[in-house]
PDB file of C-alpha atoms in Angstrom:
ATOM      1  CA  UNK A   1      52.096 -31.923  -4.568  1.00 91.00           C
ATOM      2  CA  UNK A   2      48.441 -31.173  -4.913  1.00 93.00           C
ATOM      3  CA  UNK A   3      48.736 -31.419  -8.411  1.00 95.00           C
ATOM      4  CA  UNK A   4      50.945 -35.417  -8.379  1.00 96.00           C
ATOM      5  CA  UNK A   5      48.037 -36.753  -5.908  1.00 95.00           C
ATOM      6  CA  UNK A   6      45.304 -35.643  -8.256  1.00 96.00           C
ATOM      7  CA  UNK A   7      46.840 -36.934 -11.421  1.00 96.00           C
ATOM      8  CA  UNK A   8      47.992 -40.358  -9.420  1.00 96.00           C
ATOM      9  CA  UNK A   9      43.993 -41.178  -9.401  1.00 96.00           C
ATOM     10  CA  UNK A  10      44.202 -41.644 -12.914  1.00 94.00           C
ATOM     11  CA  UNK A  11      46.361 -44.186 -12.594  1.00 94.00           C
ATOM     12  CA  UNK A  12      45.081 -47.716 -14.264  1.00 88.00           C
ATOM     13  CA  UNK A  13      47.269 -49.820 -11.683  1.00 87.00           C
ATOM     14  CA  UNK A  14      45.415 -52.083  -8.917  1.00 84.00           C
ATOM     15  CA  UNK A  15      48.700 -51.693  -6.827  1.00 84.00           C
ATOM     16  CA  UNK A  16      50.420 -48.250  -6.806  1.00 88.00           C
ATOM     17  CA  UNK A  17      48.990 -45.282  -7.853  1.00 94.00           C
ATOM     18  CA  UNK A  18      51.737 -42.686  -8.953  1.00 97.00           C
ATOM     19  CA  UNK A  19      51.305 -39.551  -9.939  1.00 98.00           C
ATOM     20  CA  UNK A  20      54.739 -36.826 -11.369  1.00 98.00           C
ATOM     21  CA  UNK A  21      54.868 -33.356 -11.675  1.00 98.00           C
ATOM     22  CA  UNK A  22      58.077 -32.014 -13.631  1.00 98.00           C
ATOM     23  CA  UNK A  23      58.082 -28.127 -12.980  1.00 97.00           C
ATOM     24  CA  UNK A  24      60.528 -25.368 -13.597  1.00 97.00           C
ATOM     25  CA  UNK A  25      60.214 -22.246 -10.974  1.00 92.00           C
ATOM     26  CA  UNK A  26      56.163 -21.801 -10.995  1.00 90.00           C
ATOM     27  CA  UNK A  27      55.501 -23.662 -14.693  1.00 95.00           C
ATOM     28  CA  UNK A  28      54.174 -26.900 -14.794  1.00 96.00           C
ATOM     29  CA  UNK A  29      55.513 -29.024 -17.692  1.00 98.00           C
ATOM     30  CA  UNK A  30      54.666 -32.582 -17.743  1.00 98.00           C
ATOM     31  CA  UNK A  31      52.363 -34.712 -15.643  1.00 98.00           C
ATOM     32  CA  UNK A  32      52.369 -38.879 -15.415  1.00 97.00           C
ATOM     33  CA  UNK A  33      50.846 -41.084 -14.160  1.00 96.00           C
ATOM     34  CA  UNK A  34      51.220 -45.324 -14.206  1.00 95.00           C
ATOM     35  CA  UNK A  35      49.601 -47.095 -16.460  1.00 91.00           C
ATOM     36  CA  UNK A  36      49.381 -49.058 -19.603  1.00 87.00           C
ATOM     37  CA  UNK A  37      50.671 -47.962 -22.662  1.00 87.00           C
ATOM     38  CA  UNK A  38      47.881 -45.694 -24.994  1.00 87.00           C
ATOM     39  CA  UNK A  39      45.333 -47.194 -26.219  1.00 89.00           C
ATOM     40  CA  UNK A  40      46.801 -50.981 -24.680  1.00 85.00           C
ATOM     41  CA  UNK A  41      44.041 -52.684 -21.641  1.00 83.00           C
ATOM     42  CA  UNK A  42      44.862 -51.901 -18.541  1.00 83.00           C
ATOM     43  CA  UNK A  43      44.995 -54.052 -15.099  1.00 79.00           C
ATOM     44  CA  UNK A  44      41.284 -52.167 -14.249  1.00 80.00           C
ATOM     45  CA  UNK A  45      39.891 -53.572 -17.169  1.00 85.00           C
ATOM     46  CA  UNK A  46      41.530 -57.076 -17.949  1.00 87.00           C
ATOM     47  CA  UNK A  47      43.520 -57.929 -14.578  1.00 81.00           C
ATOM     48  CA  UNK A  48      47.045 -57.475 -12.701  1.00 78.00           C
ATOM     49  CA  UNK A  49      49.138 -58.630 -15.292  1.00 79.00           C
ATOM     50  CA  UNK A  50      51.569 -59.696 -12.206  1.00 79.00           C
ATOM     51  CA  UNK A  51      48.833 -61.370 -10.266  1.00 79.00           C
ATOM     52  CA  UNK A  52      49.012 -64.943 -10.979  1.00 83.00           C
ATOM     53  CA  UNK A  53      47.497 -68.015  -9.158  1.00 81.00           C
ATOM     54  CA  UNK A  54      46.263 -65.457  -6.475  1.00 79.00           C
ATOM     55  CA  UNK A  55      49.806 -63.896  -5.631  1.00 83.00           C
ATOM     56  CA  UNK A  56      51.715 -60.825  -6.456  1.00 82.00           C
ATOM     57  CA  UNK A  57      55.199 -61.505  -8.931  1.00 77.00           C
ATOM     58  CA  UNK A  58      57.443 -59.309  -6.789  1.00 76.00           C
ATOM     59  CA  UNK A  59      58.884 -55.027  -8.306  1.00 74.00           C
ATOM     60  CA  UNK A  60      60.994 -56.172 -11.261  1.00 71.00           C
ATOM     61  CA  UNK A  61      59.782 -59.255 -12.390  1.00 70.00           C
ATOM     62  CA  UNK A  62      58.982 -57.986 -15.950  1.00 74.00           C
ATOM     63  CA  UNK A  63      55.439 -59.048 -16.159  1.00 72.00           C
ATOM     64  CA  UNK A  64      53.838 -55.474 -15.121  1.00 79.00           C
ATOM     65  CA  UNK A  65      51.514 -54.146 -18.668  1.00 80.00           C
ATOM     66  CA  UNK A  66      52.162 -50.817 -17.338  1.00 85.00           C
ATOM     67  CA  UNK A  67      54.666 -47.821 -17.315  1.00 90.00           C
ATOM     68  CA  UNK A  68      56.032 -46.172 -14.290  1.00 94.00           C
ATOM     69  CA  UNK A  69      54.519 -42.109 -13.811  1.00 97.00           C
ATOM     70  CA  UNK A  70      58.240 -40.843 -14.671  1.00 98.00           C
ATOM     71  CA  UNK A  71      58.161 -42.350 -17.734  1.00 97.00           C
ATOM     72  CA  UNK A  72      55.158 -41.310 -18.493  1.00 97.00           C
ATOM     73  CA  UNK A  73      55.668 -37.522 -18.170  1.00 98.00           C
ATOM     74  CA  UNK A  74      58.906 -38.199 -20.040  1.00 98.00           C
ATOM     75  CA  UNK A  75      57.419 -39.239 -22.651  1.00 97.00           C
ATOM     76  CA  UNK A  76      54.279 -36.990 -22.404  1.00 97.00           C
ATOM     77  CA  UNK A  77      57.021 -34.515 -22.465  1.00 98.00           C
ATOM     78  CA  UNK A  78      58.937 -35.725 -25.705  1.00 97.00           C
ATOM     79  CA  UNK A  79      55.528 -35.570 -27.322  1.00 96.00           C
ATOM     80  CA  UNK A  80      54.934 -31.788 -26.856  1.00 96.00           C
ATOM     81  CA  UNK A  81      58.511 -31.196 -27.476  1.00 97.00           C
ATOM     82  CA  UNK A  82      59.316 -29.796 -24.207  1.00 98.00           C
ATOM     83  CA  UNK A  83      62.361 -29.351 -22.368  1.00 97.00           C
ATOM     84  CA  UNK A  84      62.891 -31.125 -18.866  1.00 98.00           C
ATOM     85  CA  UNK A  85      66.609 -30.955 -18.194  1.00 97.00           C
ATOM     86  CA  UNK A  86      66.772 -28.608 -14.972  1.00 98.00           C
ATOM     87  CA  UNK A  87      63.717 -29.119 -13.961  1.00 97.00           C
ATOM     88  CA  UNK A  88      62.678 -30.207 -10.305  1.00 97.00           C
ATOM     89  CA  UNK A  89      59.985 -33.457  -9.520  1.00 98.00           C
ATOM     90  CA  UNK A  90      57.168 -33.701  -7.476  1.00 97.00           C
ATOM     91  CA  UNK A  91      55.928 -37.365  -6.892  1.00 97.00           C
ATOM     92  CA  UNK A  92      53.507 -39.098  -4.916  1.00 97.00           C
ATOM     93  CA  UNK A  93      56.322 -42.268  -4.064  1.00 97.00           C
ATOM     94  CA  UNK A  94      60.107 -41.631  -4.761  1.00 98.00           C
ATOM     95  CA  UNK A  95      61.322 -43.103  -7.916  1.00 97.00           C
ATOM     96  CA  UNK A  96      62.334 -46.837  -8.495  1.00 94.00           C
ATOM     97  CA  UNK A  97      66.119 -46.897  -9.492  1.00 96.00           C
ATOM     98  CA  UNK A  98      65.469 -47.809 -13.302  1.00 95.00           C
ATOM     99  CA  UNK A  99      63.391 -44.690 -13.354  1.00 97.00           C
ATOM    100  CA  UNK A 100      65.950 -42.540 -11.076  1.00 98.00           C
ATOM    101  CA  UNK A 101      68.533 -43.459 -14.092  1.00 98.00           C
ATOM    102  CA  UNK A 102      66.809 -41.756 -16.775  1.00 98.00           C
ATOM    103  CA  UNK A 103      65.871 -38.737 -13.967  1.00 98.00           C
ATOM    104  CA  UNK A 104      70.125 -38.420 -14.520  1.00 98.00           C
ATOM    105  CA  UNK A 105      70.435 -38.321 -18.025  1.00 98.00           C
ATOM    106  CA  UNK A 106      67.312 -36.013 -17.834  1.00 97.00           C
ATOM    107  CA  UNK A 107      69.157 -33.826 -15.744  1.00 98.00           C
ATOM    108  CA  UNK A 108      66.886 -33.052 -13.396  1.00 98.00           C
ATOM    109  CA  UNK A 109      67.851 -31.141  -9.838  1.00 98.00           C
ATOM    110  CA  UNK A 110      65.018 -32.494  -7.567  1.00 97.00           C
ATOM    111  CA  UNK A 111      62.864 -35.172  -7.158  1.00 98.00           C
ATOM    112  CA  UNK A 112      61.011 -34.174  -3.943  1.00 96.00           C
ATOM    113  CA  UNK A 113      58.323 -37.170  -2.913  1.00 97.00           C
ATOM    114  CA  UNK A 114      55.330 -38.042  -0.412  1.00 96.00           C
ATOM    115  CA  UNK A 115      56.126 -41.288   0.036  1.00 96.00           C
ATOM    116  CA  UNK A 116      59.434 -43.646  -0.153  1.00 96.00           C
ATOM    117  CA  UNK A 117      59.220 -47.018  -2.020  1.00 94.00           C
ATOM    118  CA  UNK A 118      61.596 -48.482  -0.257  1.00 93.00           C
ATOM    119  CA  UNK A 119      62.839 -51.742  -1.723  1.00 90.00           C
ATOM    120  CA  UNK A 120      65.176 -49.553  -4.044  1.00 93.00           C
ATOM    121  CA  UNK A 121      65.404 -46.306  -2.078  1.00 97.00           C
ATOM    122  CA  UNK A 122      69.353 -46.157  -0.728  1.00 97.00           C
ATOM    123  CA  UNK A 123      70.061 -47.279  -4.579  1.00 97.00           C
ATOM    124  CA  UNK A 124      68.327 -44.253  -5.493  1.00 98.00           C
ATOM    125  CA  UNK A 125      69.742 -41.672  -2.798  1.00 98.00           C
ATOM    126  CA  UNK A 126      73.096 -43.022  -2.977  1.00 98.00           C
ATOM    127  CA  UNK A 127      72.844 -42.621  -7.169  1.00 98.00           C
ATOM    128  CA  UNK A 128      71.489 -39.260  -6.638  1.00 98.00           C
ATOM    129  CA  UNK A 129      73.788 -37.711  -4.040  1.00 98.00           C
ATOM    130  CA  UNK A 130      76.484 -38.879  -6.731  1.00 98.00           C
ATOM    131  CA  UNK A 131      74.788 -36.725  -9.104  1.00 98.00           C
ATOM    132  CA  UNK A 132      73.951 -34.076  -7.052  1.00 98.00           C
ATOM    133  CA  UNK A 133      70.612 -34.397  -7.296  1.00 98.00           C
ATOM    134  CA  UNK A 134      68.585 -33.475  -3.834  1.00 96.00           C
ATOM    135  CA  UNK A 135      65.756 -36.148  -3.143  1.00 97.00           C
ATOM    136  CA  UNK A 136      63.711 -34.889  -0.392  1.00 95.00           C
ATOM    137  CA  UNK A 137      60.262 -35.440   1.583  1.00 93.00           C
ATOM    138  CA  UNK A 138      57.284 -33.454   0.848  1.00 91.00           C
ATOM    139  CA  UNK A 139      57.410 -32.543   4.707  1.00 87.00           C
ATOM    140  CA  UNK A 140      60.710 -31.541   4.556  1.00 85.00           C
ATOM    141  CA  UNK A 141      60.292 -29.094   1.861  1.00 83.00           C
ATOM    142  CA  UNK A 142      57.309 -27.178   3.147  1.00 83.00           C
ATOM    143  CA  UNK A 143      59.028 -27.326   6.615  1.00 83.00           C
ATOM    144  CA  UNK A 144      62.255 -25.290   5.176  1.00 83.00           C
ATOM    145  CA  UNK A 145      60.108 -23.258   2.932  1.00 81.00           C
ATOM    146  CA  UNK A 146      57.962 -21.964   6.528  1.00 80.00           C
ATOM    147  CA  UNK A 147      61.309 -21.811   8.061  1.00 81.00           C
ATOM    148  CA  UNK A 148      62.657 -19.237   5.060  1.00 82.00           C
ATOM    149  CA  UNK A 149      59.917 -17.189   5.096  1.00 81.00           C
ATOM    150  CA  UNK A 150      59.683 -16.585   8.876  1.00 77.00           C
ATOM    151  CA  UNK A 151      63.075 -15.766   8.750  1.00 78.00           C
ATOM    152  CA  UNK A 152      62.807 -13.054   5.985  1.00 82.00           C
ATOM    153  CA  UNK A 153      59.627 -11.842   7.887  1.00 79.00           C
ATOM    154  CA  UNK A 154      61.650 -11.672  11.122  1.00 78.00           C
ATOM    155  CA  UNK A 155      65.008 -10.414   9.117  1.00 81.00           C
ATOM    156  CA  UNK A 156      67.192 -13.581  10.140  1.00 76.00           C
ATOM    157  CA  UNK A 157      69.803 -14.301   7.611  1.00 67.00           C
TER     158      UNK A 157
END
């Protein structure tokens, strides 16, 4: 998770920064963050695209300049030619639902996150626990992880 905060700073948006990890066993294979599309302006340099008359255009509302960190690695991915089907996620937020539909078709296994967005989160566990797909916390992973290992160390099967 180390790895998804650091990359998340990179991100361009005044809002959310994101940061993915798409790993298989020990290998890292894509990183993403949000942002603007290469070589486009982003919100840092020319303003929250979203941001109008001093509010904020509500998740969805099509005006956002930038692309969400799972696409990003996806694509980062596609460019390198590399393989993500299988693989498991590391985020800093769980995925929106648009994004947790190509995380399907990807065929990934896990998506485990720091922190829930949670306008669109029972979308995205319900869609996921149809595809067998395990969404976990962060927490929750490191706490079963501990719990495995002090079980091998005391010989607990």
């Amino acid at each position: 998770m180390g790895v998804a905060r650091k990359i998340a700073k990179r991100s361009s948006c005044k809002h959310y920064n994101v940061g993915m990890v798409f790993t298989k066993g020990d290998q890292l294979l894509s990183l993403g963050y949000n942002g603007a599309p290469r070589k486009e302006p982003n919100c840092c340099e020319v303003g929250c695209a979203k941001e109008i008359d001093g509010k904020v255009l509500p998740s969805g509302s099509g005006m956002c300049r930038g692309s969400h960190a799972e696409i990003n690695a996806i694509s980062n991915a596609s460019r390198n030619g590399v393989n993500l089907e299988g693989c498991t996620v590391y985020g800093t937020w769980s995925p929106c639902y648009d994004c947790a539909k190509h995380l399907v078709n990807l065929g990934v296994i896990e998506f485990i996150y720091e922190t829930k967005y949670k306008q669109e989160f029972s979308k995205v566990k319900k869609l996921f626990n149809n595809q067998g797909i395990s969404l976990i916390t962060f927490r929750t992973k490191i706490r079963k992880q501990g719990e495995e290992i002090l079980r091998e160390k005391l010989g607990i099967t």
